[in-house]
XYZ file of C-alpha atoms in Angstrom:
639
model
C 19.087 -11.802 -15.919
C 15.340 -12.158 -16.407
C 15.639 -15.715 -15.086
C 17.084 -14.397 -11.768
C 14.484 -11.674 -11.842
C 11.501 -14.192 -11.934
C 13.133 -16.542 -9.769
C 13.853 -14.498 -7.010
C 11.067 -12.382 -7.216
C 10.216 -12.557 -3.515
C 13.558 -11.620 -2.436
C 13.798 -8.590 -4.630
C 10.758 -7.012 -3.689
C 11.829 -7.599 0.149
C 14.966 -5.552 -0.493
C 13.151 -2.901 -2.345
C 11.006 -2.578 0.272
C 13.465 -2.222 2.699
C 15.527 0.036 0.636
C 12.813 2.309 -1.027
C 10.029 2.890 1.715
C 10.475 6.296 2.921
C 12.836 6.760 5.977
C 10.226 7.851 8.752
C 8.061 4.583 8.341
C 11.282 2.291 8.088
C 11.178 -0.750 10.244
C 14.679 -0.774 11.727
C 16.602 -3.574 14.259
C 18.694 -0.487 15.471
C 15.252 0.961 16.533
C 14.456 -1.868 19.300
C 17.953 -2.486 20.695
C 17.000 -2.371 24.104
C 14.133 -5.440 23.554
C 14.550 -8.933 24.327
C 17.149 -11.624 25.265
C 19.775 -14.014 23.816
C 17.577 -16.999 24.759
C 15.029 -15.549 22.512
C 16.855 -14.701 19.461
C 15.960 -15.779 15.628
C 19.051 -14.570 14.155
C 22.340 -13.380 14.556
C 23.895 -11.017 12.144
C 27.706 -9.903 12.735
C 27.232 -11.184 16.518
C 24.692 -9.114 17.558
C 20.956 -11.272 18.214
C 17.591 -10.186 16.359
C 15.329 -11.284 19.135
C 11.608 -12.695 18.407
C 10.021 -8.844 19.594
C 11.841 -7.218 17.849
C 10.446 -9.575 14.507
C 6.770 -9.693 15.785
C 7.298 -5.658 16.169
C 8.382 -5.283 12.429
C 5.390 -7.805 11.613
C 3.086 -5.282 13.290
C 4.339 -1.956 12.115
C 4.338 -3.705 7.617
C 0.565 -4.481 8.988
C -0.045 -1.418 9.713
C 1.685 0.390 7.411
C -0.087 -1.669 4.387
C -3.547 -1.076 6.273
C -3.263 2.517 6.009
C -2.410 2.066 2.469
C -5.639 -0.622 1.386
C -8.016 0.570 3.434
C -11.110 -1.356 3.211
C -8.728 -3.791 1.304
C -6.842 -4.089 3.817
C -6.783 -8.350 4.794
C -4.653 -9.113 7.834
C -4.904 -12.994 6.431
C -1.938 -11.449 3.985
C 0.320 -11.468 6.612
C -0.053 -14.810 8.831
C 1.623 -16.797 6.613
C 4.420 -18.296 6.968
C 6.373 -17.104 3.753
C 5.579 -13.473 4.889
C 6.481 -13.544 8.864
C 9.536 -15.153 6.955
C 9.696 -12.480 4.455
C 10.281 -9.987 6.809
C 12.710 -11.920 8.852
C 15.059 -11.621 6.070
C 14.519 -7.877 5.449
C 15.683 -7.279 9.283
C 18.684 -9.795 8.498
C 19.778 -7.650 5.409
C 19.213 -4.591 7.052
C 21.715 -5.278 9.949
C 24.021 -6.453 7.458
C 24.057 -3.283 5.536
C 23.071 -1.277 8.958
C 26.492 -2.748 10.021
C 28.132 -2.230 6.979
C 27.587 1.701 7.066
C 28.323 1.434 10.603
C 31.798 0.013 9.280
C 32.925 2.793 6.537
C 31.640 5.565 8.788
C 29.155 6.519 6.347
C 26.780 9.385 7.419
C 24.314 12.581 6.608
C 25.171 16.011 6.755
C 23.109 18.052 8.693
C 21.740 20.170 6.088
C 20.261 17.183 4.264
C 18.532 15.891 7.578
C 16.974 19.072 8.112
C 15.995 19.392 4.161
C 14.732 15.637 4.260
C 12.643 15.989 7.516
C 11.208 19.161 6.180
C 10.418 17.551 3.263
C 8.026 14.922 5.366
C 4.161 15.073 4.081
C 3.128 14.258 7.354
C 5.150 16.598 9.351
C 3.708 19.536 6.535
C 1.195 22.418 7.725
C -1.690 22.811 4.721
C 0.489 25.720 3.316
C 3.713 23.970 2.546
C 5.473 25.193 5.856
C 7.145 22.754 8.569
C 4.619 22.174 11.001
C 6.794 21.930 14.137
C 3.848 20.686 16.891
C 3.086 17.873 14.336
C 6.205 16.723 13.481
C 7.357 16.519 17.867
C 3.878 14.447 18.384
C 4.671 11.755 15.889
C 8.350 11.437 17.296
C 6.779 11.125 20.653
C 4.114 8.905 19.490
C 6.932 6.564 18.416
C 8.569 6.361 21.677
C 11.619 8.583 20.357
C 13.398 11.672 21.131
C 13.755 14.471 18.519
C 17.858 13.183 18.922
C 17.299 9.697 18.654
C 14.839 10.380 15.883
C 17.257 12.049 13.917
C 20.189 9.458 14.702
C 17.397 6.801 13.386
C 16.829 9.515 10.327
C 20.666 9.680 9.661
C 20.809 5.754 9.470
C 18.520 5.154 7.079
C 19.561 7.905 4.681
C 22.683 6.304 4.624
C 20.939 3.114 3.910
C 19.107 4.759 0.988
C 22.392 6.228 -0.549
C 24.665 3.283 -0.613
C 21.509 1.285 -2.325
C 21.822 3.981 -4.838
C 25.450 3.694 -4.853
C 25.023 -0.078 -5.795
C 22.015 -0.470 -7.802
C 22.984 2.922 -10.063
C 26.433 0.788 -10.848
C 24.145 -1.074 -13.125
C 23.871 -0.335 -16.685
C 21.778 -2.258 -19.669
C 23.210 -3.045 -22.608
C 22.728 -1.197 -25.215
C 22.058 -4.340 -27.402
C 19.601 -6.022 -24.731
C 17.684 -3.247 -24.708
C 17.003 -2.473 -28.664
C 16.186 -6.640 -29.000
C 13.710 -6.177 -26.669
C 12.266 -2.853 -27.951
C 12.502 -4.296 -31.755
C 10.267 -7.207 -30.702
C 8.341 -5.190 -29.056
C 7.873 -2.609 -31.699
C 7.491 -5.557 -34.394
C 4.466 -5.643 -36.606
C 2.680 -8.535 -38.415
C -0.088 -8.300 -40.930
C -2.539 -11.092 -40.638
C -5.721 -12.135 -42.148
C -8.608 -14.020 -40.418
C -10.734 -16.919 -41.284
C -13.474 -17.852 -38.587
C -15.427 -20.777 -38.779
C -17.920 -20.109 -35.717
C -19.633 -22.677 -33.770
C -23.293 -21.475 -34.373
C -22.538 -22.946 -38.004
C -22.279 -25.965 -37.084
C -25.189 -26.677 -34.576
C -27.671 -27.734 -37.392
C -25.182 -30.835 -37.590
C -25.231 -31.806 -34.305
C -26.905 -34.867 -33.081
C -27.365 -35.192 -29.574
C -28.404 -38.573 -27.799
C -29.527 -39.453 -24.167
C -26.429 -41.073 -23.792
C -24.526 -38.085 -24.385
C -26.691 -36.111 -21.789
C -26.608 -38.721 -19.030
C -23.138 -39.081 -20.019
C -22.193 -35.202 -19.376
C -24.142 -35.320 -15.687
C -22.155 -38.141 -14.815
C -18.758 -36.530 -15.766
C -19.636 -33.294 -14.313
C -21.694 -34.030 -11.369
C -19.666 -31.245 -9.197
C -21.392 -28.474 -11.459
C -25.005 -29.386 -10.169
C -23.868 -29.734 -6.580
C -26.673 -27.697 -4.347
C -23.819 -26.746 -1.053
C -25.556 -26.790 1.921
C -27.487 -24.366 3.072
C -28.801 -22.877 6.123
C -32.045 -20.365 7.030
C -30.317 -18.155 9.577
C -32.443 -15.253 12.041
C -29.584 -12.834 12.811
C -29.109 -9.434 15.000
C -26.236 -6.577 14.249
C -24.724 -4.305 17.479
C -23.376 -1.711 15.927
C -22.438 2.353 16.693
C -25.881 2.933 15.216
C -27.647 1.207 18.248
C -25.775 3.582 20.952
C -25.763 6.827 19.114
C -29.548 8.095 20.097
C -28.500 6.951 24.201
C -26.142 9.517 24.001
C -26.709 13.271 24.461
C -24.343 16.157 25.237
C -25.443 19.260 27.282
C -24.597 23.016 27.065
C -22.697 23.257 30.506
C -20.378 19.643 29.133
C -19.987 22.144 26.340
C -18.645 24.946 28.436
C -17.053 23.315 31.061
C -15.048 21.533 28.136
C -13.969 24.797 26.370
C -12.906 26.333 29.437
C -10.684 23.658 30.588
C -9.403 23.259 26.827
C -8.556 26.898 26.018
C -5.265 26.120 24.140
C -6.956 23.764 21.655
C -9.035 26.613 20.350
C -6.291 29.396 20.747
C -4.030 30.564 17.707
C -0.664 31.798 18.844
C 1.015 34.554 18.013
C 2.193 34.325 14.312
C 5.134 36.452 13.043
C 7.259 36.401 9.685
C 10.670 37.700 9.836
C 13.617 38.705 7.330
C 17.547 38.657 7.836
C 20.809 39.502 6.382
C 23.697 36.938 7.333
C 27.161 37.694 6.975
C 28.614 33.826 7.292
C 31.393 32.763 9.801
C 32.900 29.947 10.401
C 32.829 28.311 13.967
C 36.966 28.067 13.873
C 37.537 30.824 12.181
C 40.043 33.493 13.322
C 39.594 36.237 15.438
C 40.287 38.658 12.741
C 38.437 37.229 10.337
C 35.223 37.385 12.330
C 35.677 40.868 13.580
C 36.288 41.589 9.747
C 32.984 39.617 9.362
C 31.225 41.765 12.171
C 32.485 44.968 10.313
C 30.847 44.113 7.226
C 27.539 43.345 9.105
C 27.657 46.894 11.458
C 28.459 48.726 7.942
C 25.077 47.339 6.316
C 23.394 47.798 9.823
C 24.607 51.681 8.801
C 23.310 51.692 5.862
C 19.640 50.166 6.876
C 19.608 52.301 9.742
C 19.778 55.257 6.634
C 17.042 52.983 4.500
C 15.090 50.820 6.550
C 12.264 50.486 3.097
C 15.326 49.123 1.118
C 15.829 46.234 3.494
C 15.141 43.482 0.808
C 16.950 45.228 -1.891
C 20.164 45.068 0.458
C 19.240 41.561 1.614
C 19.263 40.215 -1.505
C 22.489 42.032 -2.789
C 24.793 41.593 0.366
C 23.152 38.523 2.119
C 25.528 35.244 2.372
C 22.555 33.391 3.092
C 21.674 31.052 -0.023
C 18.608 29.835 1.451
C 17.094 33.658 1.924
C 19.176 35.719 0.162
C 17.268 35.516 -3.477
C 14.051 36.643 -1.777
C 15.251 39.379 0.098
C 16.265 37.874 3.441
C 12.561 36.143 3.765
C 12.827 34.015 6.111
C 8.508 33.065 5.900
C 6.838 32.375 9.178
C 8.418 32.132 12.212
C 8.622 28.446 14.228
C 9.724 28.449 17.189
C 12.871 25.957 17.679
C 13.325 26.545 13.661
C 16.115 28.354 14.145
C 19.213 28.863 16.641
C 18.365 30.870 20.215
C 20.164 34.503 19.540
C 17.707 34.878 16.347
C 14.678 33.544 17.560
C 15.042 35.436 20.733
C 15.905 38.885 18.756
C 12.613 38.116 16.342
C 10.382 38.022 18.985
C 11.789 40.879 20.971
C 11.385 42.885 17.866
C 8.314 44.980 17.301
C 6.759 45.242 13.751
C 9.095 47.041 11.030
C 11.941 47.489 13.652
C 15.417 46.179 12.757
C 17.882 44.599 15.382
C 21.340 45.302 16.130
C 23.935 42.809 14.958
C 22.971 39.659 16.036
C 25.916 36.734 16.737
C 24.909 33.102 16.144
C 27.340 30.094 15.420
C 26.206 30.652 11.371
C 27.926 34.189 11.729
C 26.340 37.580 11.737
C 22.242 38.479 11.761
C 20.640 41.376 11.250
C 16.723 41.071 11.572
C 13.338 42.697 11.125
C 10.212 41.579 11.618
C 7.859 41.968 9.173
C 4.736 41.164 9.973
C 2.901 40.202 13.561
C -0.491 38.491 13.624
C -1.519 38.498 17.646
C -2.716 35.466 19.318
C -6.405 35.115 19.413
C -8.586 32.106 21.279
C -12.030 31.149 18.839
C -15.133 32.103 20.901
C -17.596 29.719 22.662
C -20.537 29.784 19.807
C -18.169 28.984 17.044
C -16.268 26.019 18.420
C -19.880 24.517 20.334
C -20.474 22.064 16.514
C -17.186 20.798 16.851
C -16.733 20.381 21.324
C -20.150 18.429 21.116
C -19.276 15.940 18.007
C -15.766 15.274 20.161
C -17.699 14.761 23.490
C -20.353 12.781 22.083
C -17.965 10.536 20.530
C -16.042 9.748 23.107
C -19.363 9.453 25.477
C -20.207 6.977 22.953
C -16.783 5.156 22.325
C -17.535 4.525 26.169
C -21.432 3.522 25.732
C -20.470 1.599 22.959
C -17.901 -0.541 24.783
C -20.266 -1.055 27.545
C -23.080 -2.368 25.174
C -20.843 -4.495 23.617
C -20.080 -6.349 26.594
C -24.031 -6.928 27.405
C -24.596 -7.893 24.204
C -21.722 -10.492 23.540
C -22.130 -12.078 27.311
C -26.382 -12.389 26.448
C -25.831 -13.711 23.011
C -24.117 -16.729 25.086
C -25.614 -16.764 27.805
C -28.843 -17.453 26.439
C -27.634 -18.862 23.662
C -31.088 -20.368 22.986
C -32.473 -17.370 21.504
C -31.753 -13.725 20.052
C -34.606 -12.700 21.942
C -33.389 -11.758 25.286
C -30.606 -9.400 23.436
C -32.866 -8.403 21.041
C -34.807 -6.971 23.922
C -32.282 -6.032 25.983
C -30.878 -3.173 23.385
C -33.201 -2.592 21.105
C -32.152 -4.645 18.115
C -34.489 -6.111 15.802
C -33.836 -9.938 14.286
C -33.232 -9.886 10.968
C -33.764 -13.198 9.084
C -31.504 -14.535 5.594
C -32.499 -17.614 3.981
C -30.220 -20.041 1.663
C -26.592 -19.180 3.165
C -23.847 -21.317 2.392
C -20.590 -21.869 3.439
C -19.011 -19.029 1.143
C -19.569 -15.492 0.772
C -21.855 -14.559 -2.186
C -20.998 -12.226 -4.353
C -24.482 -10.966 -4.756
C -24.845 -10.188 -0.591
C -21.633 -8.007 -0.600
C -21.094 -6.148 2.615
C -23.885 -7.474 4.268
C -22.561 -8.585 7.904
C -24.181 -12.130 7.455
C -22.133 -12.458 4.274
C -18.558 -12.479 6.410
C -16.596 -15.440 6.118
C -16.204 -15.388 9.882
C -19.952 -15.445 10.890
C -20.641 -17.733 8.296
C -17.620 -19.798 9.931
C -19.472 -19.697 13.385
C -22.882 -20.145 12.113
C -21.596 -23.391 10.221
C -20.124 -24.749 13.113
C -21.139 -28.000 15.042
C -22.325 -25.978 17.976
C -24.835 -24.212 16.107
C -25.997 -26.402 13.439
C -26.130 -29.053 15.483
C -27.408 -27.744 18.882
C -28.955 -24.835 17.731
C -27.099 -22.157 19.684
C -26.752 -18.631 19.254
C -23.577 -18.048 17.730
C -20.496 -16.134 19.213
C -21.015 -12.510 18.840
C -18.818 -11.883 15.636
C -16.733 -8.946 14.894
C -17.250 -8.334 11.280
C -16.344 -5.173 10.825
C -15.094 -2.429 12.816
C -17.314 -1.596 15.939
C -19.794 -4.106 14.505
C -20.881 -7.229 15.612
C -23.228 -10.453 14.388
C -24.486 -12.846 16.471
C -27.052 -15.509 14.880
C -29.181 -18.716 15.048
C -29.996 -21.804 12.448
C -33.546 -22.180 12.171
C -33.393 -24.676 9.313
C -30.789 -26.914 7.819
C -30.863 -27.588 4.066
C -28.092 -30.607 3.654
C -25.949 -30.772 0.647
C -27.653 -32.209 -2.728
C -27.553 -32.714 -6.606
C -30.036 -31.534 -8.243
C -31.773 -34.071 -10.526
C -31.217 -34.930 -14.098
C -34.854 -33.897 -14.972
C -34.016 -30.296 -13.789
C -30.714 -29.535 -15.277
C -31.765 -31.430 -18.852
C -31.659 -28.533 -20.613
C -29.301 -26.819 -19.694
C -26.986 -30.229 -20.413
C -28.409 -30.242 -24.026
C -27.112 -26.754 -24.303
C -23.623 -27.470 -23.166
C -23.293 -30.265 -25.006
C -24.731 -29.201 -28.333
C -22.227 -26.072 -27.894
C -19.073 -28.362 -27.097
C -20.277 -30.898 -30.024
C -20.581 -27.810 -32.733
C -17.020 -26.417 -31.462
C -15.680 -29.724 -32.295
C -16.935 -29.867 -35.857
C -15.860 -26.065 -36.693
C -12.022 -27.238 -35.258
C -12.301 -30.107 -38.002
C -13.228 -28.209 -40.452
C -10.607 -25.293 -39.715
C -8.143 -27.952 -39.248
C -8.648 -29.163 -42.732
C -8.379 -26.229 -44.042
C -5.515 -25.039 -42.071
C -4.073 -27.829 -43.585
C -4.549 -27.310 -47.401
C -3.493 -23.890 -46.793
C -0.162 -24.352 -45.391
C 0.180 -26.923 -48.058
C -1.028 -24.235 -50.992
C 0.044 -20.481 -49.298
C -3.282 -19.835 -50.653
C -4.971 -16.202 -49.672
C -8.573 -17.069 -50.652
C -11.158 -16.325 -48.661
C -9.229 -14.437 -45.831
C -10.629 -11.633 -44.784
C -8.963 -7.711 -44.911
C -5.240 -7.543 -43.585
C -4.700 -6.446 -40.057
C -1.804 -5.054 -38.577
C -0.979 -7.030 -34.870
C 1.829 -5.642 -32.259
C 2.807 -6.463 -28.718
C 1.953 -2.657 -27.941
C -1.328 -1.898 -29.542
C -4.696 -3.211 -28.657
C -5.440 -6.276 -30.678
C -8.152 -5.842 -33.569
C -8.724 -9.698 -33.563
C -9.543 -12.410 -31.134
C -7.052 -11.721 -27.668
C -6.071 -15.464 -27.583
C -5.438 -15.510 -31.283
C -3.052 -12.337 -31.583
C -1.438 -14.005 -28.568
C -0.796 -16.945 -31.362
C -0.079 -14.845 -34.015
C 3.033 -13.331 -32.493
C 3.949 -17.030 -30.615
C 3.977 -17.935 -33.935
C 7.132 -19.180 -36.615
C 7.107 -16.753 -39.044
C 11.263 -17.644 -40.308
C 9.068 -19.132 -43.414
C 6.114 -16.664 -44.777
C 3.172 -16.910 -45.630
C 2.573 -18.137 -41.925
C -0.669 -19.933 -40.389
C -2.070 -20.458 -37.154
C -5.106 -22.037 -36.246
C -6.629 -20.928 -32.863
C -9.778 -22.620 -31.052
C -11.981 -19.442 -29.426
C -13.579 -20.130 -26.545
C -16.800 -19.287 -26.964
C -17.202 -18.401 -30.723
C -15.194 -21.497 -32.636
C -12.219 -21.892 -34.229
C -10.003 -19.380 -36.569
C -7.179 -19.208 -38.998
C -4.677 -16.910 -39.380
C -2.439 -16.201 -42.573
C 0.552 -13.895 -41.603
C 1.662 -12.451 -44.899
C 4.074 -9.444 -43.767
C 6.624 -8.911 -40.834
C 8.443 -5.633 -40.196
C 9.464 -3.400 -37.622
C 7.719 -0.125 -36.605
C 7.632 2.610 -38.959
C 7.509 5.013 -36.300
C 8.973 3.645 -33.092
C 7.820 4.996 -29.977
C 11.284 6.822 -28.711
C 9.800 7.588 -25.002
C 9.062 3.433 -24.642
C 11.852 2.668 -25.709
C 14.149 5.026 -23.304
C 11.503 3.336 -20.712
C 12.638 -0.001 -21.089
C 15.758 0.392 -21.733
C 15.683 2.033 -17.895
C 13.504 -0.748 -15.815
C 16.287 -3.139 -17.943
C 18.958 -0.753 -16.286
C 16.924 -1.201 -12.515
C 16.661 -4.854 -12.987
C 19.914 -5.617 -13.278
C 20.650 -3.014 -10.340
C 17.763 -4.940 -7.981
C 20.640 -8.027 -9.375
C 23.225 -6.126 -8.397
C 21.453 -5.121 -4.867
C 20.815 -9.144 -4.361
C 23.941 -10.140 -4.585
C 25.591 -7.353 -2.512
C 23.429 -7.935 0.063
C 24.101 -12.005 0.346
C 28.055 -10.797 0.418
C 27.457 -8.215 3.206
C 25.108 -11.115 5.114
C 28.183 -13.277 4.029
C 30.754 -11.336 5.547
C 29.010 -10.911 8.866
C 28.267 -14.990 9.206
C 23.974 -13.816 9.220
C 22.328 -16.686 10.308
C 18.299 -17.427 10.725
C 18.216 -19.545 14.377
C 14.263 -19.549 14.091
C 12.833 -19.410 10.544
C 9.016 -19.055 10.299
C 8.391 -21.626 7.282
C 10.437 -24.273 9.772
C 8.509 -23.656 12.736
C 4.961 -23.694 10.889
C 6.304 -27.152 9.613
C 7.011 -28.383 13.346
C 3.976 -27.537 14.620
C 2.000 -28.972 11.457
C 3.828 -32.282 12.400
């Protein structure tokens, strides 16, 4: 199982994304039906053609989907590879296969479930829990969908997300599996520790010219000096336009009075009901029994109107409502079907309706509360119109500089000068860059690896052009100039001397402590002798090691079907130890919470198994086929 597992790691991960991602961000085939043509297919699933924009779509919506999540992080290198582009080819081809599959068995979502999931949406959330209606229409029409197609698209992959559950939670782990793993896990060995260090051994060490010369010949690449260039350097960034750009009073005002929705609040109401439920096909004397029942109460409130909630929350058939007294919270409009949302805001404040009709059954509704509409004045909105204006004014300045600065930056590509005057900038001057970033520089815009790409180049060491003007990060561009060329070089012998007699005193002593550990190691296995070992430590694969990391990694490697046990274990660094392992036994108080863990990501292993292989059946079944793949067509062109 494990085997599989680390074998076909890249495959399971592909299927749990497809299968675990939340349904609004779900890259779906069905989604782009209408794009492309036969001609430009790369697969076939079942008959029907994924075409090559409907794959370069699904490449562009994981990008962005993983650059929201990293951030700064974020590397679009990560997904130009081959394996990748090719990674996601495969998710599309198993999620036609199982999109075709559910298609098949008529498998679908109730409509309560929708609405719950869709409600349940972070981003479609107001900042007090409630279903933020304007939000949720403007990211369905940002997609390109309709609230219909959005749901059918909703539907579809909830299906999706119930038959994986259907599969993987067939899955169980053995109950034997899963306490051998935990009992290794929760095994403990006591072990004792000899060290022999290093620094005991330098005072033997002889060291010889020969040795020295002999270490800078071997390792030659570790005094390599890479090339280096001096480089004078100017950065365009939003910085540079931001004091060209003003905003006056009347933009201000003329904005706010053009824009007087943006700063208005509508009218806000919350609302209460009783339902008495009917069905659609029920009979006609069973909802004019149902309409008695609802007329009665209407009786009764009309006698009570204060005890509305009490009666709500005795008589009410409404689940949802019914245990808070009819609440129904704030009022959305499109939240709920037309006869109740018209009667709530026909209703004034405290009043209650008649009996109400809707396809659920029988309403009666109050209103209880109404907060008016009101529009924020002038002074208190000015902060916020004037940051807006001035940032578009300067997303628009900005854009417009750009384009001076990246055609002067070429077009007198024999200087910064000319740009430098042009905007404003001031030349900025870096000595000893190299070919890779350096740690130590960070950030710093010279330090990208694509203006150090340019500013390596032949046109500008050579020629001793201005460079390209270089994005390097958003809005912000490099363009620069090589005013000196350092070439590649080894520094000499003479300079690096001592640092050599260093190394090689170091690497000479850790040789001696090995021989001497060895030789003991040796007697001792031969003996079982305890003398000289130090206090007895307790070692486990779920603490933190109290010895050497590399040597408890031995320690529990280690044959211990024979005790007392030793290891010897070089130490980078420090020298060379031995370990006696007197004692093995299991935890005295095993860790009950772990172990239900593992025995559960055992349990989801072998369902990601179980996911694998009914996924290759489904592709199977429908004769899936890759026309295009990406790894083959990288290989082409390569050739």
């Amino acid at each position: 199982m494990f085997e599989f597992i680390r074998t076909h790691q890249r495959l399971v991960m592909i299927f749990l994304m497809l299968l675990i991602v939340p349904s609004f961000v779900l890259v779906g085939v069905s989604s782009y039906q209408g794009g492309g043509d036969a001609d430009n297919s790369v697969a076939n699933v079942g008959g029907q053609k994924i075409t090559q924009q409907q794959w370069e779509e699904a490449q562009r919506q994981q990008m962005e989907r993983y650059r929201q999540m990293l951030g700064a992080q974020f590397d679009q290198k990560m997904f130009e590879t081959a394996e990748v582009k090719q990674g996601i080819l495969e998710n599309l081809v198993a999620e036609r296969a199982l999109s075709t599959e559910v298609a098949r068995n008529h498998m679908t979502v109730g409509d309560a479930a929708l609405r719950d999931t869709i409600a349940g949406i972070e981003a479609f959330k107001k900042p007090d829990g409630g279903f933020d209606l304007d939000q949720y229409k403007a990211w369905v029409a940002s997609q390109g969908l309709t609230p219909e197609a959005f749901d059918a698209r909703m539907r579809r992959d909830l299906a999706l997300q119930q038959l994986n559950g259907a599969v993987q939670g067939s899955a169980f782990a053995p109950r034997a599996v899963a306490k051998r793993l935990s009992d290794i896990n929760d095994e403990e060995r006591e072990v004792q520790e000899m060290l022999f260090p290093a620094a005991n051994f330098v005072s033997q060490v002889k060291v010889t010219d020969a040795m020295l010369k002999a270490y800078y010949d071997k390792n030659a690449a570790l005094f390599k000096i890479p090339e280096q260039v001096k480089v004078e350097y100017v950065v365009f960034d939003p910085k540079v336009v931001e004091d060209q750009v003003s905003v006056t009073e009347a933009e201000v005002a003329a904005y706010y009075a053009a824009n007087q929705k943006r700063f208005a609040t509508e009218e806000q109401r919350t609302a209460s009901h009783i339902l008495i439920t009917a069905r659609k096909d029920a009979t006609a004397a069973e909802k004019a029994a149902a309409k008695a029942k609802a007329e009665a109460i209407l009786a009764e409130l009309r006698k009570a109107p204060g005890e509305f909630a009490k009666i709500a929350k005795a008589q009410s058939q409404d689940p949802g409502s019914a245990e808070v007294g009819g609440d129904l919270g704030p009022v959305e409009k499109g939240a709920f079907v037309k006869p109740v949302e018209e009667t709530i805001y026909k209703l004034k404040q405290g009043e209650i309706s008649g009996v109400v009709e809707s396809e659920f059954g029988y309403h009666i509704i109050t209103v209880t509360s109404i907060k008016p509409a009101t529009v924020k004045p002038l002074a208190e909105v000015t902060g916020e119109i004037t940051a807006d204006l001035k940032k578009q004014k300067m997303a628009k300045k900005y854009s417009e500089l750009a384009e001076v600065f990246t055609n002067t930056v070429y077009e007198q590509s024999d200087s910064l000068k000319p740009v430098a005057d042009k905007l404003k900038l001031k030349i900025e001057t870096v000595n000893n860059l190299s070919r890779t970033p350096s740690p130590a520089a960070g950030e710093a815009p010279y330090n990208s690896p694509k203006f150090l790409k340019a500013i390596f180049s032949d046109d500008a060491l050579k020629n001793k052009r201005n460079t390209e003007a270089v994005e390097v990060a958003p809005s912000t561009l490099i363009a620069g100039r090589v005013v000196e060329y350092k070439p590649a070089a080894t520094r000499p012998f003479a300079e690096v001397e001592a640092v050599i007699r260093q190394r090689v005193t170091e690497e000479e002593a850790a040789k001696l402590a090995r021989q001497a550990g060895e030789a003991k190691l040796a007697a001792f296995k031969a003996s079982g002798d305890a003398t000289g070992f130090g206090e007895v430590k307790v070692i486990s694969r779920t603490k933190q090691p109290t010895i050497n990391q590399s040597a408890a990694l031995a320690v529990l490697k280690a044959d211990v079907s024979k005790l007392p046990a030793y290891v010897g274990v070089d130490l980078p660094g420090q020298g060379y130890g031995i370990y006696r392992i007197g004692k093995v036994a299991q935890s005295a108080q095993p860790d009950v919470a772990r172990r239900k863990s593992e025995e559960e990501q055992i349990a989801g292993a072998l369902g990601q198994q179980e996911m694998y292989a009914y996924i290759e059946a489904l592709k199977h079944k429908a004769k899936a086929k890759i026309t295009k793949p990406a790894v083959a067509a990288t290989e082409g062109a390569a050739k």
